[in-house]
Amino acid sequence: EAQVTQNPRYLITVTGKKLTVTCSQNMNHEYMSWYRQDPGLGLRQIYYSMNVEVTDKGDVPEGYKVSRKEKRNFPLILESPSPNQTSLYFCASSLSLWRGWAYGYTFGSGTRLTVV
Amino acid sequence: KQEVTQIPAALSVPEGENLVLNCSFTDSAIYNLQWFRQDPGKGLTSLLLIQSSQREQTSGRLNASLDKSSGRSTLYIAASQPGDSATYLCAVRPVELNDMRFGAGTRLTVKP
């Protein structure tokens, strides 16, 4: 089944303890992206990747890191989490954004992160 | 800057009713528009994708239209069911951005 898989689904952690949220897709998609969703603010892009070893900042990158060493994986790293990073996180992928018209997005099921 | 607005923010209808959800965007320079469904605390499920050259797309009881020049899209749901209760999000892919821009969503409740 074609899908985007995120892990973990739920995570409670303490301030300052490094964590990684994994994202993997099995569709050979070039483009991958991370979002956070907060009440009243909607979906905001954190980082995106156009292809392997190509990443760039989105609208709210502060406090996050990403890497794209393999096409299928795009982990989100919080080096020193803070309570304001408590949110619902989504990973998404798309076949490609290089071409003149764009393909749709496929989303993962989400990771609910609580930082205390 | 592309902004996407969805009205109404919430909608409650009795089962069986036909309904329309609205989405508007400020810049008509888009590649496509996508409608998603989101259940509480869950991920986004793609419902329909309309390319900028298309006027509408249909899937089962769902029909989405796109009027790019006026910056509007509608999602029509026929014969609504309680299982349709969810938040519906629209998103556009602006030409100048490497991302989609999302509306805040319409929370739909279909009462039995």
Coordinates of N, CA and C in Angstrom, one line a residue:
Chain A
E1 N 0.8 -1.2 0.0 CA 0.0 0.0 0.0 C 0.9 1.2 0.0
A2 N 0.5 2.2 -0.9 CA 1.3 3.4 -1.0 C 1.0 4.3 0.2
Q3 N 2.0 4.7 1.0 CA 1.7 5.5 2.2 C 2.9 6.2 2.7
V4 N 2.6 7.2 3.6 CA 3.6 7.9 4.3 C 3.5 7.5 5.8
T5 N 4.5 7.0 6.4 CA 4.5 6.4 7.7 C 5.3 7.3 8.6
Q6 N 4.7 7.7 9.7 CA 5.3 8.5 10.7 C 5.4 7.7 12.0
N7 N 6.5 7.9 12.8 CA 6.6 7.3 14.1 C 7.4 8.3 15.0
P8 N 7.0 8.3 16.3 CA 5.8 7.7 16.9 C 4.5 8.4 16.6
R9 N 3.4 7.9 16.9 CA 2.1 8.6 16.8 C 1.9 9.6 17.9
Y10 N 2.4 9.2 19.1 CA 2.3 10.0 20.3 C 3.6 10.1 21.0
L11 N 4.0 11.2 21.5 CA 5.2 11.3 22.2 C 5.1 12.4 23.3
I12 N 5.4 12.1 24.5 CA 5.5 13.1 25.6 C 7.0 13.1 26.0
T13 N 7.6 14.3 26.1 CA 9.0 14.4 26.4 C 9.2 15.6 27.3
V14 N 10.4 15.7 27.8 CA 10.7 16.8 28.7 C 11.6 17.9 28.0
T15 N 11.5 19.1 28.4 CA 12.3 20.2 27.8 C 13.7 19.8 27.7
G16 N 14.3 20.0 26.5 CA 15.7 19.8 26.3 C 16.2 18.5 25.9
K17 N 15.3 17.5 25.9 CA 15.7 16.1 25.6 C 15.5 15.9 24.1
K18 N 16.6 15.7 23.4 CA 16.6 15.6 22.0 C 15.7 14.4 21.5
L19 N 15.0 14.7 20.4 CA 14.1 13.6 19.9 C 14.1 13.7 18.4
T20 N 13.7 12.6 17.8 CA 13.6 12.5 16.3 C 12.2 11.9 16.0
V21 N 11.5 12.5 15.1 CA 10.3 11.9 14.5 C 10.6 11.4 13.1
T22 N 10.3 10.1 12.9 CA 10.7 9.6 11.6 C 9.5 9.7 10.6
C23 N 9.9 9.8 9.3 CA 8.9 9.8 8.3 C 9.5 9.0 7.1
S24 N 8.7 8.1 6.6 CA 9.1 7.3 5.5 C 8.0 7.1 4.5
Q25 N 8.4 7.2 3.2 CA 7.3 7.0 2.2 C 7.8 5.9 1.2
N26 N 6.9 5.1 0.7 CA 7.2 4.0 -0.2 C 6.8 4.2 -1.7
M27 N 6.6 5.5 -2.1 CA 6.1 5.8 -3.4 C 7.2 6.4 -4.3
N28 N 8.4 6.4 -3.9 CA 9.5 6.9 -4.7 C 9.3 8.4 -5.0
H29 N 8.7 9.1 -4.0 CA 8.4 10.6 -4.2 C 9.7 11.4 -4.0
E30 N 9.9 12.4 -4.8 CA 11.0 13.2 -4.7 C 10.8 14.3 -3.6
Y31 N 9.7 14.8 -3.4 CA 9.4 15.9 -2.5 C 8.8 15.4 -1.2
M32 N 9.4 15.9 -0.1 CA 8.9 15.6 1.2 C 8.9 16.9 2.1
S33 N 7.9 16.9 3.0 CA 7.8 18.2 3.8 C 7.3 17.9 5.2
W34 N 7.6 18.7 6.1 CA 7.1 18.6 7.5 C 6.2 19.9 7.8
Y35 N 5.1 19.6 8.5 CA 4.2 20.6 8.9 C 3.9 20.5 10.4
R36 N 3.6 21.6 11.0 CA 2.9 21.5 12.3 C 1.6 22.1 12.2
Q37 N 0.6 21.6 13.0 CA -0.7 22.1 13.0 C -1.1 22.5 14.4
D38 N -1.5 23.7 14.5 CA -1.9 24.3 15.8 C -3.3 24.9 15.7
P39 N -4.1 24.8 16.8 CA -5.4 25.4 16.7 C -5.4 26.9 16.4
G40 N -6.2 27.3 15.4 CA -6.3 28.7 15.0 C -5.2 29.1 14.1
L41 N -4.1 28.3 13.9 CA -3.0 28.7 13.0 C -3.0 27.8 11.8
G42 N -3.7 26.7 11.7 CA -3.7 25.9 10.6 C -2.4 25.1 10.4
L43 N -2.1 24.7 9.2 CA -0.9 24.0 8.9 C 0.2 24.9 8.5
R44 N 1.4 24.8 9.1 CA 2.5 25.6 8.8 C 3.7 24.8 8.4
Q45 N 4.4 25.1 7.4 CA 5.5 24.3 6.9 C 6.7 24.6 7.7
I46 N 7.4 23.5 8.1 CA 8.6 23.6 8.9 C 9.9 23.5 8.0
Y47 N 10.0 22.4 7.3 CA 11.1 22.2 6.4 C 10.6 21.4 5.2
Y48 N 11.3 21.5 4.1 CA 10.9 20.6 3.0 C 12.2 20.2 2.3
S49 N 12.0 19.2 1.4 CA 13.1 18.6 0.7 C 12.7 18.3 -0.7
M50 N 13.4 18.9 -1.7 CA 13.0 18.7 -3.1 C 13.6 17.3 -3.6
N51 N 14.6 16.8 -3.0 CA 15.2 15.5 -3.4 C 16.3 15.2 -2.4
V52 N 16.9 14.1 -2.6 CA 18.0 13.6 -1.7 C 19.0 14.7 -1.5
E53 N 19.4 15.0 -0.3 CA 20.5 16.0 0.0 C 20.1 17.4 -0.3
V54 N 18.8 17.7 -0.6 CA 18.3 19.0 -0.9 C 17.2 19.4 0.1
T55 N 17.5 20.2 1.0 CA 16.5 20.6 2.0 C 16.5 22.2 2.1
D56 N 15.3 22.7 2.6 CA 15.2 24.1 2.7 C 14.2 24.4 3.8
K57 N 14.3 25.7 4.3 CA 13.4 26.1 5.4 C 12.0 26.4 4.9
G58 N 11.1 26.1 5.7 CA 9.7 26.6 5.4 C 9.4 27.9 6.2
D59 N 8.2 28.0 6.7 CA 7.7 29.2 7.4 C 8.2 29.2 8.8
V60 N 8.3 28.1 9.5 CA 8.6 28.1 10.9 C 9.7 27.1 11.2
P61 N 11.0 27.3 10.8 CA 12.0 26.3 10.9 C 12.8 26.4 12.3
E62 N 12.6 27.4 13.0 CA 13.4 27.6 14.2 C 13.1 26.5 15.2
G63 N 14.2 25.9 15.7 CA 14.2 24.8 16.7 C 14.1 23.4 16.1
Y64 N 14.1 23.3 14.8 CA 14.0 22.0 14.1 C 15.2 21.8 13.1
K65 N 15.5 20.6 12.9 CA 16.5 20.2 11.9 C 15.9 19.0 11.1
V66 N 16.4 18.9 9.9 CA 16.0 17.7 9.0 C 17.2 17.2 8.3
S67 N 17.0 16.1 7.7 CA 18.1 15.5 6.8 C 17.4 14.7 5.8
R68 N 18.0 14.5 4.6 CA 17.4 13.7 3.6 C 18.6 12.9 2.9
K69 N 19.0 11.9 3.6 CA 20.1 11.1 3.1 C 19.6 10.0 2.1
E70 N 18.4 9.6 2.3 CA 17.8 8.6 1.4 C 16.5 9.2 0.9
K71 N 16.1 8.7 -0.3 CA 14.9 9.3 -0.9 C 13.7 9.0 -0.1
R72 N 13.6 7.8 0.6 CA 12.4 7.5 1.3 C 12.2 8.1 2.7
N73 N 13.3 8.5 3.3 CA 13.2 9.0 4.7 C 13.5 10.4 4.8
F74 N 12.7 11.1 5.8 CA 12.9 12.5 6.0 C 12.6 12.7 7.5
P75 N 13.6 12.5 8.3 CA 13.3 12.6 9.8 C 13.4 14.1 10.2
L76 N 12.6 14.4 11.2 CA 12.5 15.7 11.8 C 13.2 15.6 13.2
I77 N 14.1 16.5 13.5 CA 14.9 16.4 14.7 C 14.7 17.7 15.5
L78 N 14.4 17.4 16.8 CA 14.3 18.6 17.7 C 15.4 18.4 18.7
E79 N 16.5 19.2 18.5 CA 17.7 19.1 19.3 C 17.4 19.4 20.8
S80 N 16.7 20.4 21.1 CA 16.4 20.8 22.4 C 14.9 21.3 22.5
P81 N 14.0 20.3 22.6 CA 12.6 20.7 22.5 C 12.1 21.7 23.6
S82 N 11.2 22.5 23.3 CA 10.6 23.4 24.3 C 9.1 23.3 24.3
P83 N 8.5 23.7 25.3 CA 7.0 23.6 25.4 C 6.3 24.2 24.2
N84 N 6.8 25.3 23.6 CA 6.1 25.9 22.5 C 6.2 25.0 21.2
Q85 N 6.9 23.9 21.3 CA 6.9 23.0 20.2 C 5.9 21.8 20.3
T86 N 5.1 21.9 21.4 CA 4.0 21.0 21.6 C 3.0 21.3 20.4
S87 N 2.7 20.2 19.7 CA 1.9 20.4 18.5 C 1.6 19.1 17.8
L88 N 0.8 19.1 16.8 CA 0.5 18.0 16.0 C 1.4 18.1 14.7
Y89 N 2.2 17.1 14.4 CA 3.1 17.2 13.3 C 2.8 16.2 12.2
F90 N 2.9 16.7 11.0 CA 2.6 15.9 9.8 C 3.7 15.9 8.8
C91 N 4.0 14.8 8.3 CA 4.9 14.6 7.2 C 4.1 14.4 5.9
A92 N 4.5 15.0 4.8 CA 3.8 14.8 3.5 C 4.8 14.6 2.4
S93 N 4.4 13.9 1.4 CA 5.2 13.7 0.2 C 4.5 14.0 -1.1
S94 N 5.2 14.2 -2.1 CA 4.6 14.4 -3.4 C 5.6 13.9 -4.5
L95 N 5.1 13.5 -5.6 CA 6.0 12.9 -6.6 C 7.1 13.8 -7.0
S96 N 6.7 15.0 -7.3 CA 7.7 16.0 -7.7 C 7.1 17.4 -7.7
L97 N 7.9 18.4 -7.4 CA 7.5 19.8 -7.5 C 8.3 20.5 -8.6
W98 N 9.1 19.8 -9.3 CA 10.0 20.5 -10.3 C 9.2 20.8 -11.6
R99 N 8.3 20.0 -11.9 CA 7.6 20.1 -13.2 C 6.7 21.3 -13.3
G100 N 6.2 21.6 -14.4 CA 5.3 22.8 -14.6 C 4.0 22.7 -13.9
W101 N 3.5 21.5 -13.7 CA 2.3 21.3 -12.9 C 2.6 20.4 -11.8
A102 N 1.9 20.5 -10.7 CA 2.3 19.8 -9.5 C 1.4 18.6 -9.2
Y103 N 1.9 17.6 -8.6 CA 1.1 16.5 -8.2 C 0.6 16.8 -6.8
G104 N -0.4 16.0 -6.4 CA -1.0 16.2 -5.1 C -0.1 15.7 -4.0
Y105 N -0.5 16.0 -2.8 CA 0.3 15.5 -1.6 C -0.4 14.3 -0.9
T106 N 0.5 13.5 -0.3 CA 0.1 12.4 0.5 C 0.6 12.7 1.9
F107 N -0.3 12.6 2.9 CA 0.1 12.9 4.3 C 0.2 11.6 5.1
G108 N 1.1 11.7 6.1 CA 1.2 10.7 7.2 C 0.1 10.9 8.2
S109 N 0.0 10.0 9.1 CA -1.1 10.0 10.1 C -0.9 11.0 11.2
G110 N 0.3 11.6 11.3 CA 0.5 12.6 12.3 C 1.2 12.1 13.6
T111 N 1.9 13.0 14.2 CA 2.6 12.7 15.5 C 2.2 13.8 16.5
R112 N 1.6 13.4 17.5 CA 1.2 14.4 18.6 C 2.3 14.5 19.6
L113 N 3.0 15.6 19.6 CA 4.1 15.8 20.5 C 3.7 16.7 21.7
T114 N 4.0 16.3 22.9 CA 3.8 17.2 24.0 C 5.2 17.3 24.7
V115 N 5.6 18.6 24.9 CA 6.9 18.9 25.6 C 6.5 19.5 26.9
V116 N 7.0 18.9 28.0 CA 6.6 19.4 29.4 C 7.9 20.0 30.1
Chain B
K1 N 1.3 37.7 -1.3 CA 1.3 36.4 -0.6 C 0.0 35.7 -0.7
Q2 N 0.1 34.5 -1.0 CA -1.1 33.7 -1.2 C -1.8 33.4 0.1
E3 N -3.1 33.7 0.2 CA -3.9 33.4 1.4 C -5.1 32.6 1.0
V4 N -5.4 31.6 1.8 CA -6.5 30.7 1.5 C -7.6 30.8 2.6
T5 N -8.8 31.1 2.2 CA -9.9 31.3 3.2 C -11.0 30.3 3.0
Q6 N -11.4 29.7 4.1 CA -12.6 28.8 4.0 C -13.7 29.3 4.8
I7 N -14.9 29.3 4.2 CA -16.1 29.8 4.8 C -17.2 28.8 4.5
P8 N -18.0 28.3 5.6 CA -17.9 28.8 6.9 C -16.8 28.0 7.7
A9 N -16.5 28.4 8.9 CA -15.5 27.7 9.7 C -16.2 26.4 10.3
A10 N -17.5 26.4 10.5 CA -18.1 25.3 11.0 C -19.5 25.2 10.4
L11 N -20.0 24.0 10.2 CA -21.3 23.8 9.5 C -21.9 22.5 10.1
S12 N -23.2 22.6 10.4 CA -23.9 21.5 11.0 C -25.2 21.3 10.1
V13 N -25.4 20.1 9.6 CA -26.5 19.8 8.7 C -27.2 18.5 9.1
P14 N -28.4 18.3 8.8 CA -29.1 17.0 9.0 C -28.7 16.0 8.0
E15 N -28.7 14.8 8.3 CA -28.3 13.7 7.4 C -29.2 13.8 6.1
G16 N -28.6 13.6 5.0 CA -29.3 13.5 3.7 C -29.2 14.8 2.9
E17 N -28.8 15.9 3.6 CA -28.8 17.2 2.9 C -27.6 17.3 2.0
N18 N -27.8 18.0 0.9 CA -26.7 18.3 0.0 C -26.0 19.6 0.5
L19 N -24.7 19.7 0.5 CA -24.1 20.9 1.0 C -22.9 21.3 0.2
V20 N -22.5 22.6 0.4 CA -21.4 23.2 -0.3 C -20.4 23.8 0.6
L21 N -19.1 23.5 0.5 CA -18.1 24.1 1.2 C -17.3 25.0 0.3
N22 N -16.9 26.2 0.8 CA -16.3 27.2 0.0 C -14.8 27.4 0.3
C23 N -14.0 27.7 -0.7 CA -12.6 28.0 -0.5 C -12.3 29.1 -1.5
S24 N -11.6 30.1 -1.0 CA -11.2 31.2 -1.8 C -9.7 31.4 -1.6
F25 N -9.0 31.9 -2.7 CA -7.6 32.2 -2.6 C -7.3 33.5 -3.3
T26 N -6.2 34.1 -2.9 CA -6.0 35.5 -3.3 C -5.2 35.7 -4.6
D27 N -4.4 34.7 -4.9 CA -3.6 34.8 -6.1 C -4.0 33.6 -7.1
S28 N -4.4 34.0 -8.3 CA -4.9 32.9 -9.2 C -3.7 32.2 -9.9
A29 N -2.5 32.5 -9.6 CA -1.3 31.8 -10.2 C -1.0 30.6 -9.4
I30 N -1.8 29.5 -9.7 CA -1.6 28.3 -9.0 C -1.5 27.1 -10.0
Y31 N -0.8 26.1 -9.5 CA -0.7 24.9 -10.3 C -1.9 23.9 -10.1
N32 N -2.4 23.8 -8.9 CA -3.5 23.0 -8.6 C -4.1 23.3 -7.3
L33 N -5.3 22.7 -7.0 CA -6.0 22.9 -5.7 C -6.4 21.5 -5.3
Q34 N -6.2 21.2 -4.0 CA -6.5 19.9 -3.4 C -7.4 20.0 -2.2
W35 N -8.4 19.2 -2.2 CA -9.3 19.1 -1.0 C -8.9 17.9 -0.2
F36 N -8.9 18.1 1.1 CA -8.5 17.1 2.1 C -9.6 16.9 3.1
R37 N -9.7 15.7 3.7 CA -10.5 15.5 4.9 C -9.6 15.2 6.0
Q38 N -9.9 15.7 7.2 CA -9.2 15.4 8.4 C -10.1 15.0 9.5
D39 N -10.0 13.8 10.1 CA -10.7 13.4 11.2 C -10.0 13.9 12.5
P40 N -10.7 14.1 13.6 CA -10.0 14.6 14.8 C -8.8 13.9 15.2
G41 N -7.7 14.7 15.3 CA -6.4 14.1 15.7 C -5.8 13.2 14.7
K42 N -6.3 13.1 13.5 CA -5.8 12.2 12.5 C -5.1 13.0 11.4
G43 N -4.6 12.2 10.4 CA -3.9 12.8 9.3 C -4.9 13.3 8.2
L44 N -4.3 13.9 7.2 CA -5.1 14.4 6.1 C -5.3 13.4 5.0
T45 N -6.5 13.2 4.6 CA -6.8 12.2 3.5 C -7.2 13.0 2.3
S46 N -6.5 12.8 1.2 CA -6.8 13.5 -0.1 C -8.1 13.1 -0.6
L47 N -9.0 14.0 -1.0 CA -10.3 13.7 -1.6 C -10.2 14.0 -3.1
L48 N -9.8 15.1 -3.5 CA -9.9 15.5 -4.9 C -8.7 16.4 -5.2
L49 N -8.1 16.3 -6.3 CA -7.0 17.2 -6.8 C -7.5 17.7 -8.2
I50 N -7.5 19.1 -8.3 CA -7.9 19.7 -9.5 C -6.7 20.5 -10.0
Q51 N -6.3 20.2 -11.3 CA -5.2 20.9 -11.9 C -5.7 22.3 -12.3
S52 N -4.9 23.2 -12.5 CA -5.3 24.6 -12.9 C -6.0 24.7 -14.2
S53 N -5.8 23.7 -15.1 CA -6.4 23.7 -16.4 C -7.8 23.0 -16.3
Q54 N -8.2 22.5 -15.2 CA -9.4 21.7 -15.1 C -10.5 22.6 -14.4
R55 N -11.8 22.3 -14.6 CA -12.9 23.0 -14.0 C -13.5 22.3 -12.8
E56 N -13.4 20.9 -12.9 CA -14.0 20.2 -11.8 C -13.5 18.8 -11.8
Q57 N -13.7 18.1 -10.6 CA -13.3 16.7 -10.4 C -14.4 16.1 -9.6
T58 N -14.7 14.8 -9.8 CA -15.7 14.1 -9.1 C -15.2 12.8 -8.6
S59 N -15.7 12.5 -7.4 CA -15.4 11.2 -6.8 C -16.6 10.8 -5.9
G60 N -17.3 9.8 -6.4 CA -18.5 9.4 -5.7 C -19.5 10.5 -5.4
R61 N -19.8 10.8 -4.1 CA -20.7 11.8 -3.8 C -20.1 13.2 -3.7
L62 N -18.8 13.3 -4.0 CA -18.1 14.5 -3.9 C -17.8 15.1 -5.3
N63 N -18.0 16.4 -5.4 CA -17.7 17.1 -6.6 C -17.0 18.4 -6.3
A64 N -15.8 18.7 -6.8 CA -15.1 19.9 -6.5 C -15.0 20.7 -7.8
S65 N -15.2 22.0 -7.7 CA -15.1 22.9 -8.9 C -14.0 23.9 -8.6
L66 N -13.4 24.4 -9.7 CA -12.4 25.4 -9.6 C -12.6 26.5 -10.6
D67 N -12.7 27.7 -10.1 CA -12.7 28.9 -10.9 C -11.5 29.7 -10.6
K68 N -10.4 29.4 -11.4 CA -9.1 30.0 -11.0 C -9.1 31.5 -11.1
S69 N -9.8 32.0 -12.1 CA -9.7 33.5 -12.4 C -10.4 34.3 -11.3
S70 N -11.4 33.7 -10.6 CA -12.0 34.4 -9.5 C -11.5 34.0 -8.2
G71 N -10.6 33.0 -8.2 CA -10.0 32.6 -6.9 C -10.9 31.8 -6.0
R72 N -11.7 30.9 -6.6 CA -12.7 30.2 -5.8 C -12.8 28.7 -6.2
S73 N -13.0 27.9 -5.2 CA -13.3 26.5 -5.3 C -14.5 26.1 -4.4
T74 N -15.3 25.2 -4.8 CA -16.3 24.7 -4.0 C -16.2 23.1 -3.9
L75 N -16.5 22.6 -2.8 CA -16.7 21.2 -2.6 C -18.1 20.9 -2.3
Y76 N -18.7 20.1 -3.2 CA -20.1 19.8 -3.1 C -20.2 18.3 -2.6
I77 N -21.0 18.1 -1.5 CA -21.2 16.8 -0.9 C -22.7 16.5 -1.1
A78 N -23.0 15.4 -1.8 CA -24.4 15.1 -2.0 C -24.8 14.1 -1.0
A79 N -26.1 14.2 -0.6 CA -26.7 13.2 0.3 C -25.8 12.9 1.5
S80 N -25.5 13.9 2.3 CA -24.6 13.8 3.4 C -24.9 12.7 4.4
Q81 N -23.9 12.1 5.0 CA -24.1 11.1 6.0 C -23.3 11.4 7.2
P82 N -23.7 10.8 8.4 CA -22.9 11.1 9.6 C -21.4 10.8 9.5
G83 N -21.1 9.8 8.7 CA -19.7 9.5 8.4 C -18.9 10.5 7.7
D84 N -19.6 11.5 7.1 CA -18.9 12.6 6.5 C -18.4 13.7 7.5
S85 N -18.8 13.6 8.7 CA -18.4 14.5 9.7 C -16.9 14.5 9.9
A86 N -16.3 15.7 9.7 CA -14.9 15.8 9.7 C -14.6 17.3 9.4
T87 N -13.3 17.6 9.4 CA -12.8 18.9 9.0 C -12.3 18.8 7.5
Y88 N -12.8 19.7 6.7 CA -12.4 19.7 5.3 C -11.5 20.9 5.0
L89 N -10.3 20.5 4.5 CA -9.3 21.6 4.2 C -9.1 21.7 2.7
C90 N -8.9 22.9 2.2 CA -8.5 23.1 0.8 C -7.1 23.6 0.9
A91 N -6.3 23.3 -0.2 CA -5.0 23.8 -0.3 C -4.7 24.1 -1.7
V92 N -3.9 25.2 -2.0 CA -3.5 25.5 -3.3 C -2.0 25.4 -3.4
R93 N -1.5 25.1 -4.6 CA -0.1 25.0 -4.9 C 0.3 26.3 -5.7
P94 N 0.8 27.3 -5.1 CA 1.1 28.5 -5.8 C 2.3 28.3 -6.7
V95 N 2.3 29.0 -7.8 CA 3.4 28.9 -8.8 C 4.7 29.3 -8.2
E96 N 4.7 30.3 -7.4 CA 6.0 30.9 -6.9 C 6.5 30.2 -5.6
L97 N 5.8 29.2 -5.1 CA 6.2 28.6 -3.9 C 6.5 27.1 -4.1
N98 N 7.5 26.6 -3.3 CA 7.7 25.1 -3.2 C 6.9 24.5 -2.1
D99 N 5.6 24.8 -2.1 CA 4.8 24.3 -1.1 C 3.3 24.5 -1.4
M100 N 2.4 24.0 -0.6 CA 1.0 24.3 -0.7 C 0.7 25.3 0.4
R101 N -0.4 26.0 0.2 CA -0.9 26.9 1.2 C -2.3 26.4 1.5
F102 N -2.5 26.3 2.8 CA -3.7 25.6 3.3 C -4.7 26.6 3.9
G103 N -6.0 26.3 3.7 CA -7.0 27.1 4.5 C -7.1 26.5 5.9
A104 N -7.9 27.2 6.7 CA -8.0 26.8 8.1 C -9.0 25.6 8.3
G105 N -9.8 25.4 7.2 CA -10.7 24.3 7.3 C -12.1 24.6 7.6
T106 N -13.1 23.8 7.2 CA -14.5 23.9 7.6 C -14.8 22.6 8.4
R107 N -15.2 22.8 9.6 CA -15.6 21.6 10.5 C -17.1 21.3 10.2
L108 N -17.3 20.1 9.6 CA -18.6 19.7 9.2 C -19.2 18.6 10.2
T109 N -20.4 18.8 10.6 CA -21.1 17.9 11.5 C -22.4 17.5 10.8
V110 N -22.6 16.2 10.5 CA -23.8 15.7 9.9 C -24.6 14.9 11.0
K111 N -25.7 15.4 11.3 CA -26.5 14.8 12.4 C -27.4 13.8 11.9
P112 N -27.5 12.6 12.6 CA -28.4 11.5 12.1 C -29.8 12.0 12.2

